XYZ file of C-alpha atoms in Angstrom:
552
model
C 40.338 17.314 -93.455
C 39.947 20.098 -90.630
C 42.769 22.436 -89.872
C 44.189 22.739 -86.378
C 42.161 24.897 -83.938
C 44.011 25.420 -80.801
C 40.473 26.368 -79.467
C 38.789 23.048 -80.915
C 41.575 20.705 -79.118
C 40.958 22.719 -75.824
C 37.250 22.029 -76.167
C 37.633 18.596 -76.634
C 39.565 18.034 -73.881
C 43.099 17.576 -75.555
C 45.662 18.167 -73.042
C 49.225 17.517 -72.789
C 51.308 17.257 -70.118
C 55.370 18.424 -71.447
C 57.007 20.447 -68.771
C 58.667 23.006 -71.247
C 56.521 26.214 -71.709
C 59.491 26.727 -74.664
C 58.883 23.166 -76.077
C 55.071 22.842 -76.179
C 54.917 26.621 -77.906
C 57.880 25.051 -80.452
C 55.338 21.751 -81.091
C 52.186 23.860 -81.305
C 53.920 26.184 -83.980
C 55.885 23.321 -85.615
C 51.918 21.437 -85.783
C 50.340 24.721 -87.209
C 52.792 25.349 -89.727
C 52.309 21.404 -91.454
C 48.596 21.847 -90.896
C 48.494 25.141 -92.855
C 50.131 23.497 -95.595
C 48.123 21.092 -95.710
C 44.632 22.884 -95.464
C 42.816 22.706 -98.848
C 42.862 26.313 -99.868
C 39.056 27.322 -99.762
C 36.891 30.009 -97.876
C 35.176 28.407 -94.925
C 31.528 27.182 -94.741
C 30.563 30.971 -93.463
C 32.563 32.613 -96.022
C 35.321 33.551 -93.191
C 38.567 33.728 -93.884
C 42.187 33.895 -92.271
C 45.755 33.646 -93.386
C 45.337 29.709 -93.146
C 41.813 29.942 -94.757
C 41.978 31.707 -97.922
C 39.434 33.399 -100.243
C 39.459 32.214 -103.908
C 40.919 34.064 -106.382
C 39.419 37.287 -107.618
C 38.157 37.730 -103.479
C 39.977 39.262 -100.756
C 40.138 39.087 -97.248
C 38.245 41.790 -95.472
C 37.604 42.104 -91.709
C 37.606 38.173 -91.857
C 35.372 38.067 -94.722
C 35.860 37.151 -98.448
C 35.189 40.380 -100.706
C 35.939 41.599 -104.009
C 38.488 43.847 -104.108
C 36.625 47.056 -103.389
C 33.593 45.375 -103.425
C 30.697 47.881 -104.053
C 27.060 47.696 -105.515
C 25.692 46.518 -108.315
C 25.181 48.039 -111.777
C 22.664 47.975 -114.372
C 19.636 47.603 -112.727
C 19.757 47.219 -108.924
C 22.802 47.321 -109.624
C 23.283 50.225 -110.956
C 20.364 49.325 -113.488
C 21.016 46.360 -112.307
C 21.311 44.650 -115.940
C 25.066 45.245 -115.773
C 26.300 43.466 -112.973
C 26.281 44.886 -110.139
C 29.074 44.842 -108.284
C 27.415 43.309 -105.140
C 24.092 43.846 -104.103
C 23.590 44.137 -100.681
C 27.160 45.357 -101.362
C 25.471 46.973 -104.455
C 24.766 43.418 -106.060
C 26.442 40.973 -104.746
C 29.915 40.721 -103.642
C 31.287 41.586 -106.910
C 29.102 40.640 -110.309
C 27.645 37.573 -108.910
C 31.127 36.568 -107.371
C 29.538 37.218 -103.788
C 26.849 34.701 -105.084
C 29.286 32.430 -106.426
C 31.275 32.475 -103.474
C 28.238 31.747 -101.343
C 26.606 28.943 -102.973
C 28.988 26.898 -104.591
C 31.164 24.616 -102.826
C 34.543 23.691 -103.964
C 36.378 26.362 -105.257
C 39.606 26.405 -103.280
C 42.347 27.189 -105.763
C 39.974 28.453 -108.442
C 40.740 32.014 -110.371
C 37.565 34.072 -111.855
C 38.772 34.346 -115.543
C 36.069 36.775 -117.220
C 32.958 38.554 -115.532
C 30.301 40.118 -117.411
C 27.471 42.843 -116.665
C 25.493 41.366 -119.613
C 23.464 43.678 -121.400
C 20.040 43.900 -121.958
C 20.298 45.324 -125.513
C 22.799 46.251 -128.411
C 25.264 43.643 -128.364
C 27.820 42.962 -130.797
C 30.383 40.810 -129.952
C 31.352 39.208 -132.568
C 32.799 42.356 -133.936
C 33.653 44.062 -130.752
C 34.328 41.830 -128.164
C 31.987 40.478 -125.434
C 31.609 44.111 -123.003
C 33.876 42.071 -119.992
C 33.434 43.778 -116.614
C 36.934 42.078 -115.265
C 39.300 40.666 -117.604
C 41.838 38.441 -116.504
C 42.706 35.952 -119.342
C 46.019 37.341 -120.059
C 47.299 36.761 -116.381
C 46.678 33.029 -116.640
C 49.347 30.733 -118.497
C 49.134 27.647 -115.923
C 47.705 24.773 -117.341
C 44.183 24.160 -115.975
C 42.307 21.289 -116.551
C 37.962 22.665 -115.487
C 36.502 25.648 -116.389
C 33.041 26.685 -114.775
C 30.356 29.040 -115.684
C 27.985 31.012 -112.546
C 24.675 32.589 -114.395
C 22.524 34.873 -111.779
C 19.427 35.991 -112.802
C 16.947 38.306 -110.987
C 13.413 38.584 -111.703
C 10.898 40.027 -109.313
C 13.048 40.115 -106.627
C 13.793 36.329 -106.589
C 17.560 35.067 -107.722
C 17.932 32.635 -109.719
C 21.392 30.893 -109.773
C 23.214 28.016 -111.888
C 27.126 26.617 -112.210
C 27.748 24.500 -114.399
C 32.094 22.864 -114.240
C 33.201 20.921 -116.894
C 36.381 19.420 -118.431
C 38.440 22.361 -119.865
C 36.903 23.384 -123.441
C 40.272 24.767 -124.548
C 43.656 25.171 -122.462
C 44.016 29.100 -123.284
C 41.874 31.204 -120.831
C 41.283 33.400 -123.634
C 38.946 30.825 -124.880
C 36.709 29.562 -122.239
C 34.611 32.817 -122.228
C 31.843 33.951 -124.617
C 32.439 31.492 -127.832
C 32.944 34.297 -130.545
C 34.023 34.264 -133.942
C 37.618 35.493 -132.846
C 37.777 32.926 -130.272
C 36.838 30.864 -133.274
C 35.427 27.267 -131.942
C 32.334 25.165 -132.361
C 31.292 23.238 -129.053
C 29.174 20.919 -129.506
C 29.174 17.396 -127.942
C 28.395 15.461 -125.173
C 29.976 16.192 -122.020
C 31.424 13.834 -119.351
C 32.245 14.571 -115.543
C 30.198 17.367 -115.547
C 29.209 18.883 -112.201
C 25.874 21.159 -111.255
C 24.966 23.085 -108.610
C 21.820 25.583 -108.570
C 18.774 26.864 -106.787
C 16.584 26.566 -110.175
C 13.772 24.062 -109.320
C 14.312 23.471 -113.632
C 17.511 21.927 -113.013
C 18.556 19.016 -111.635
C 21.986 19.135 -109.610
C 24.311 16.780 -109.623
C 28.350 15.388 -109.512
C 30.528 13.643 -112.121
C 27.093 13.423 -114.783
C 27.015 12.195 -118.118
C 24.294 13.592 -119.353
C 25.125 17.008 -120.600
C 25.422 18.393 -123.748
C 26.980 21.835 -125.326
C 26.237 24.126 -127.649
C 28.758 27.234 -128.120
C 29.605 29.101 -131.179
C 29.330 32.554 -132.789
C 27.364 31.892 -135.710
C 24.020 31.531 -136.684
C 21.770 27.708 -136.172
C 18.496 26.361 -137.356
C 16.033 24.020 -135.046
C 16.820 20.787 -137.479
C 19.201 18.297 -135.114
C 22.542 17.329 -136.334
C 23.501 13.623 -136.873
C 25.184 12.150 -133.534
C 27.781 12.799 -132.004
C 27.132 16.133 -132.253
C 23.377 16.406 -130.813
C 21.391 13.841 -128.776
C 19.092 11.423 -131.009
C 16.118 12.727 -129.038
C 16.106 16.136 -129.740
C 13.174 18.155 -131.354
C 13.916 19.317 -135.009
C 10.601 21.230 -134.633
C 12.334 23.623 -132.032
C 15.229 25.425 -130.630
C 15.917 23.111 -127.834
C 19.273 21.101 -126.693
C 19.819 19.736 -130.253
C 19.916 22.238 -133.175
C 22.428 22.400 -136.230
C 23.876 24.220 -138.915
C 26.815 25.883 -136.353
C 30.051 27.255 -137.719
C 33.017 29.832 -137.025
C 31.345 32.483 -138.868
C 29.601 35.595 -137.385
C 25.910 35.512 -136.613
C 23.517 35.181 -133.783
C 25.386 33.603 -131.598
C 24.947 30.520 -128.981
C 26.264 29.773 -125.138
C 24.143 26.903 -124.059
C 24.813 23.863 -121.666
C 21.836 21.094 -121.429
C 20.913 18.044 -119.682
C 19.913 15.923 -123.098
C 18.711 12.826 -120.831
C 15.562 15.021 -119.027
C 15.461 17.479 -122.655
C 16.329 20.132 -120.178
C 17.897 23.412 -120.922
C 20.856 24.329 -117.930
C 21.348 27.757 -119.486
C 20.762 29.563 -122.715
C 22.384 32.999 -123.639
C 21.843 33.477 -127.031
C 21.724 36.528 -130.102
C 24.714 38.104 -128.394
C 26.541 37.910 -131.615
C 25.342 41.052 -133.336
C 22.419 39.578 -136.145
C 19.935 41.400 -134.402
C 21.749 44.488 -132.468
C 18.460 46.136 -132.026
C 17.112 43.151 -130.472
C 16.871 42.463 -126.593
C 19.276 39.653 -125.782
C 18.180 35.924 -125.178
C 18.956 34.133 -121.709
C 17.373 31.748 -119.282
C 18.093 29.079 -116.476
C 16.554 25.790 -117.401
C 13.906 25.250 -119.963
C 11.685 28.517 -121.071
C 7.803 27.666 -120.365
C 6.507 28.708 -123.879
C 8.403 29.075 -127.303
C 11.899 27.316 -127.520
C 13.350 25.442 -124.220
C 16.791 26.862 -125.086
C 15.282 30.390 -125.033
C 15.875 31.055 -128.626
C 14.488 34.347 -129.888
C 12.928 34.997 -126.682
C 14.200 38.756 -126.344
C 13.355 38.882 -122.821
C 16.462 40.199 -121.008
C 15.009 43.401 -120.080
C 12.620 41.305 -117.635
C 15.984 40.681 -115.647
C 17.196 43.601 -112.859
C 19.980 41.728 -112.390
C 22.308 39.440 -114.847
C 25.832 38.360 -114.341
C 27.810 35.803 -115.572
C 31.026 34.419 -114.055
C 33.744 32.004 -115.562
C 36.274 30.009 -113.536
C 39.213 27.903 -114.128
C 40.716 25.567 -111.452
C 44.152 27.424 -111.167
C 45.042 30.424 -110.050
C 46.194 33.893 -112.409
C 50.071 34.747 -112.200
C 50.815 37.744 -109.842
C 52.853 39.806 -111.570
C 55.301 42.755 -110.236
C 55.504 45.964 -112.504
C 58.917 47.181 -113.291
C 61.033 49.188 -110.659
C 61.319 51.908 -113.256
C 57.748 52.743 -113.978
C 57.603 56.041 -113.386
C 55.424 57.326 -110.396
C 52.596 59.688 -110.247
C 53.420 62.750 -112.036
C 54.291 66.151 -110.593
C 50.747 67.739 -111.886
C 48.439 64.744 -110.296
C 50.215 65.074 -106.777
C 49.552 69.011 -107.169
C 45.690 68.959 -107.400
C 45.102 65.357 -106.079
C 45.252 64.148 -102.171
C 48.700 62.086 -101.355
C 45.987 59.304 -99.758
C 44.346 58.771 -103.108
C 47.286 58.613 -105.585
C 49.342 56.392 -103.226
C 51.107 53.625 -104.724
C 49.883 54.265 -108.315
C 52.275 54.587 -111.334
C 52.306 56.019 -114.433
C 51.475 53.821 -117.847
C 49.728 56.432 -120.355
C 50.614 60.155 -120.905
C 48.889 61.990 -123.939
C 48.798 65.453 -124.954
C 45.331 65.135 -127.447
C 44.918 66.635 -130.332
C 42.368 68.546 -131.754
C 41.531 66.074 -134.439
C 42.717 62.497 -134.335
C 42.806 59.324 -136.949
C 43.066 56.751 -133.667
C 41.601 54.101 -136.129
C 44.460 53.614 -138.074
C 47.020 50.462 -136.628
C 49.227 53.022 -134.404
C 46.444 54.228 -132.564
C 47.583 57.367 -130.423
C 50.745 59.166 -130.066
C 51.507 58.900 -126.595
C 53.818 61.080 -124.890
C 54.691 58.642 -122.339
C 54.088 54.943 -123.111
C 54.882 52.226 -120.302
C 52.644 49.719 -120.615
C 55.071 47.108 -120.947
C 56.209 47.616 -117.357
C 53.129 46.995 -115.870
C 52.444 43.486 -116.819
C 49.340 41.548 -116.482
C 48.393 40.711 -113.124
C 50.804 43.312 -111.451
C 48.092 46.297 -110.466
C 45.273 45.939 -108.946
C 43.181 49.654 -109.460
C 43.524 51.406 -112.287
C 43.020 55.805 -112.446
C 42.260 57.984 -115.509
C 43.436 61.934 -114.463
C 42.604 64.677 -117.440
C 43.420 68.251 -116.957
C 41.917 71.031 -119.339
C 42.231 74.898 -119.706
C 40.408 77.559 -121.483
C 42.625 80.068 -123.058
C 44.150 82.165 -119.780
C 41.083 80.515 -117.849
C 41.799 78.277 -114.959
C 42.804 74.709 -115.023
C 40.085 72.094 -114.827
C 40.641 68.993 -113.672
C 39.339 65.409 -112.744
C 41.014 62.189 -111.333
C 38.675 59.089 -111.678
C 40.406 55.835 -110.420
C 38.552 51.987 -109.670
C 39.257 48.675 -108.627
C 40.796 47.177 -112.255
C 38.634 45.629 -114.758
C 41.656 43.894 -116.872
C 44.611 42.977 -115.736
C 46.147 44.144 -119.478
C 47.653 48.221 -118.886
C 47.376 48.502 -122.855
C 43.539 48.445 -122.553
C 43.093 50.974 -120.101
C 44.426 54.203 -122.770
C 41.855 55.214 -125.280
C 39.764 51.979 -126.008
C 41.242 51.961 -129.904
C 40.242 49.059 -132.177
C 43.545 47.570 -131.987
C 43.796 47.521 -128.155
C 40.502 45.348 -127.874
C 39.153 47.500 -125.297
C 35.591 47.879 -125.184
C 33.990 48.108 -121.774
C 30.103 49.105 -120.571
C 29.671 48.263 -117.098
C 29.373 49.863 -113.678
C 33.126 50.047 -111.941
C 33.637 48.900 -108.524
C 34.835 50.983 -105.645
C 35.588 54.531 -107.581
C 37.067 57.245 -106.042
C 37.109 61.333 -107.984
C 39.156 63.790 -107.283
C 38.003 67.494 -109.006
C 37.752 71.187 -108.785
C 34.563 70.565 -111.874
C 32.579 67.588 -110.943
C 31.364 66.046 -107.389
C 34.263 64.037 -105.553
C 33.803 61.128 -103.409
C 35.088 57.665 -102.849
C 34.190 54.202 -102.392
C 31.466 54.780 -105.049
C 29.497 52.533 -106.387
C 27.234 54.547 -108.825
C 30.330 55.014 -111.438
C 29.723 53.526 -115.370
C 32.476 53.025 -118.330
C 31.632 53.662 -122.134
C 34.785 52.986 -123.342
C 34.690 52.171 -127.277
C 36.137 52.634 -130.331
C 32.865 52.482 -132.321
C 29.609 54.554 -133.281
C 26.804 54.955 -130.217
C 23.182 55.451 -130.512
C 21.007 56.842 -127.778
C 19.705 53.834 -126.212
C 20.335 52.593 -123.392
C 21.964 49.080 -123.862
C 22.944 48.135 -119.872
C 20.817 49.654 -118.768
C 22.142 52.250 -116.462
C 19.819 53.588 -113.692
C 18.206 57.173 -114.819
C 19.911 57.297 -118.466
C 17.415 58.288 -120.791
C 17.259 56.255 -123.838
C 16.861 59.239 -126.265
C 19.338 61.404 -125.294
C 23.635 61.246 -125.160
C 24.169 60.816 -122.074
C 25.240 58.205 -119.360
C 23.806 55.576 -120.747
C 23.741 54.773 -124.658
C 24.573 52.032 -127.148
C 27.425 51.339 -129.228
C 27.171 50.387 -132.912
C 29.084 50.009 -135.745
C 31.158 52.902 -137.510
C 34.712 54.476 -135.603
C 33.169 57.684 -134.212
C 35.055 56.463 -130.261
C 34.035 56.788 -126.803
C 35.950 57.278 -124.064
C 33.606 58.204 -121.149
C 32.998 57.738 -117.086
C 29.941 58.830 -115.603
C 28.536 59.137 -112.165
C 25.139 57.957 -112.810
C 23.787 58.903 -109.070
C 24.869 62.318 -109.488
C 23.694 62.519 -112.832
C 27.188 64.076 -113.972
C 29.300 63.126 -116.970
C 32.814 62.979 -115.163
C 35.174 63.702 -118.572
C 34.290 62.514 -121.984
C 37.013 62.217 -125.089
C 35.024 61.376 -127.807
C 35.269 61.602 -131.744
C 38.682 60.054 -132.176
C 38.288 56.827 -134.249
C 38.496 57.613 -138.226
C 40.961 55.588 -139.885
C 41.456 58.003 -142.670
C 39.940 61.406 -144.597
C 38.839 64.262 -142.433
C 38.392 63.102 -138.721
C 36.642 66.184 -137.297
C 36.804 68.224 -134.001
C 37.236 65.786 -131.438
C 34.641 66.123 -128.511
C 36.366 66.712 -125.276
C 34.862 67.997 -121.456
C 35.256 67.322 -117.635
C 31.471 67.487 -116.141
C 28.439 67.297 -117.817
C 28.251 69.881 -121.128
C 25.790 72.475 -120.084
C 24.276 72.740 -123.062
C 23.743 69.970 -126.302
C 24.582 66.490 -125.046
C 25.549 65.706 -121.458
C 28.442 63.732 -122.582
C 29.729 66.745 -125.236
C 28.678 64.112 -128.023
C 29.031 65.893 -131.248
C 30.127 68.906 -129.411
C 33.416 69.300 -131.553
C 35.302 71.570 -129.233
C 38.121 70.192 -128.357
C 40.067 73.292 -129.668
C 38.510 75.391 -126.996
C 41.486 74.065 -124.802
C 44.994 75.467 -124.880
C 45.277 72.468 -122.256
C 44.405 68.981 -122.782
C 46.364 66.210 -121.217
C 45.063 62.542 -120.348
C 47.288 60.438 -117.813
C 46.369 56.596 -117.353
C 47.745 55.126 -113.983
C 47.627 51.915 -112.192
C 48.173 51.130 -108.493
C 51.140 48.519 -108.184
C 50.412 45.372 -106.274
C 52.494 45.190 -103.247
């Protein structure tokens, strides 16, 4: 069906002869307003959009084009080292994590909301025990029922993008489950699949509508090469190799499987695999059709450092609930509108206040003592940029400060505080359109060069994203998390090589926590980040406010 164009009708040579100026504007607005409602809600052919013509969820209309919200570049590699996701690469990496590439190349997606987006790693993961490192989080804002649930894997090697969506009948009817199958999402997936739908640029894969011929393979847990007994794999798989038939699958934590195959032409669609946390040290496993040599399904392949650019997208085919926060949610604070420009704090509202302490024991079930706690009046779905402001003073010294804000990640307030176990926060990726306010560290805004280690676990030096410049042996703007409660809560500005404010050492559950590790800017001397630097009693100030910008 095409929507009315007033311009279209002229140029096909649709006239009408009513002698009422009045009347025919009446007709014409009466015919525009039943068209509009009937116009299938999806981005046009070009990617242009209009109030009639609407981008899909998770996209925004900008200067008549669908964007992210504060789209920006990429992360990790070329996107900020790429590996993460970068948050649009010609925009940095895409139009958003490999939504601008979604958006682009798949048809169809009119009514559709982007449930999870991931920056996947190259290194370090452990999600079964920390959950998967989401660069934008929306679960919680969807309680429609939906009925498909798609998954968009980029991949960029050499310059060349690879590209692969794969929609199928809805896996679970909680978006909380259709992500990354770990052992707290606690399913085994593994069966044929029916009216399953393909579209890709992979020469590996063959495309396709309404197919038969797929099978799944998701779970957390560890999985040998012998096939199971039908239903569960195809007759015709290998037991020889890891391929689109294996066994041995359960709930339990282990290496960890998100596979989709075409059984029929023993063809991998995608494999993304040792995510789980067996082999933390190990590079992660992932691939678009089958892999040349060793296993199809790209089983123990450890290759994800060869990708610059790796993002994966998951869709459902309703839209999130827009929420409105509460009318009493307090506003921004007297001391953020005293150092930080009217322009930038506009609209926000105040969910975390904390004075920290020297020492904390954030790993026990309270977490922190917040001052000010209004989460609950910022539901999900009711911001839509979120804005971390910590001020700090030396004795009679002068009064440091930093305001960091971004386009949200999660649409859940009570992850955006310090990333304690029991708030499930735990977030590596570069943010979309940042802005910084500071008298310490370099201001700017619609940055694109800003990274998250927010944690509450041990870290390594490595450099797990990787972010562009971090040096693997060092503390810095780039490491890896692993087990233990040591906490990170850190932003960085990885262009500018500067450590915007680090609050780290805050995750013991019990005994003798230790000096908690606190700085805006990068420490001048020791770690960049003030890992280990134990000085957060250097302060006589030291107060962390968490805001979020209220949707209109």
């Amino acid at each position: 069906m095409r929507c009315f164009s007033p311009a279209l009708a002229k140029a096909n040579g649709i006239r009408a002869n009513i002698t009422s100026c009045t009347t025919m504007r009446s007709l014409l607005a009466l015919i525009l307003i039943l068209l509009a409602a009937a116009c299938p809600r999806e981005s046009l052919a070009d990617h242009r959009c209009n109030d009639v013509h609407p981008c899909i969820e998770g996209f925004v209309c900008v200067a008549a084009r669908c964007r992210i919200a504060g789209t920006s570049e990429g992360e990790g590699e070329g996107e900020g080292e790429g590996e993460g996701e970068g948050e649009g690469e010609g925009e940095g990496e895409g139009e958003g994590e490999g939504e601008g590439e979604l958006l682009d190349n798949v048809p169809g997606l009119g009514g559709y909301g982007v449930v999870y987006r991931m920056q996947i790693p190259t290194t370090g993961a452990r999600f079964n025990a920390t959950n998967p490192p989401y660069s934008y989080d929306a679960a919680a804002a969807f309680h429609a029922p939906f009925t498909r649930v798609g998954y968009y894997l980029e991949l960029e090697e050499g310059g060349a993008l690879s590209w692969v969506y794969v929609e199928l009948d809805a896996l679970a009817a909680e978006a909380s489950a259709v992500g990354v199958p770990t052992a707290r999402v606690g399913v085994v997936h593994q069966r044929d699949l029916a009216h399953a739908r393909v579209v890709t640029n992979h020469p590996g894969v063959a495309a396709g509508e309404d197919l038969a011929d797929l099978n799944i393979e998701f779970w957390p847990s560890n999985y040998g090469a012998d096939n199971n007994a039908a239903p569960l794999s195809p007759p015709n798989a290998d037991d020889a190799s890891f391929d689109f038939g294996d066994g041995g699958a359960s709930v339990s934590s282990g290496h960890g499987s998100m596979q989709i195959h075409n059984h029929v032409e023993g063809r991998t669609i995608f494999g993304f695999s040792d995510w789980g946390g067996a082999n933390p040290s190990n590079d992660l496993e992932l691939g678009i059709g089958n892999q040349s040599t060793g296993n199809p399904d790209w089983t123990f392949s450890d290759n994800a450092a060869r990708y610059s650019k790796k993002h994966l997208v998951v869709v459902v085919n309703v839209r999130p609930d827009r929420a409105t926060v509460d009318p009493s949610l307090p506003g921004v604070p007297a001391n953020v509108a005293a150092n930080v420009d009217g322009a930038l704090h506009a609209g926000y509202r105040q969910v975390y206040d904390l004075d920290i302490p020297d020492m904390a024991l954030y790993g026990n079930t309270t977490g922190p003592s917040y001052t000010e706690d209004h989460t609950a009046l910022a539901p999900p779905g009711s911001f839509d940029r979120v804005a971390w402001y910590l001020e700090l003073q030396r004795g009679s010294g002068p009064l440091e400060f930093v305001w960091v804000s971004a386009a949200a990640f999660t649409v859940e307030a009570g992850k955006l505080g310090v990333p304690v176990a029991s708030s499930g926060a735990f977030f590596q990726h570069v943010l979309d359109d940042g802005e910084v306010a500071s008298n310490v560290v370099t201001e700017g805004s619609a940055l694109a060069t800003l990274n998250i280690e927010f944690w509450p676990t041990n870290y390594a030096e490595g450099n797990a994203l990787p972010v562009p410049n971090a040096d693997a042996a060092a503390f810095d703007d780039g490491d890896l998390a692993t087990a233990g409660t040591y906490g990170s809560m850190q932003v960085h500005n990885h262009a500018t090589g500067e450590t915007l404010f680090a609050y780290n050492n805050w995750g013991a559950a019990a005994g003798n926590p230790g000096m908690s590790d606190l700085g805006i800017g990068t420490q001048a001397t020791g770690n960049s980040d003030w890992t280990f630097a134990e000085n957060a009693d250097d302060y006589v100030v030291k107060r962390l406010q968490v805001l979020v910008r209220a949707l209109p």
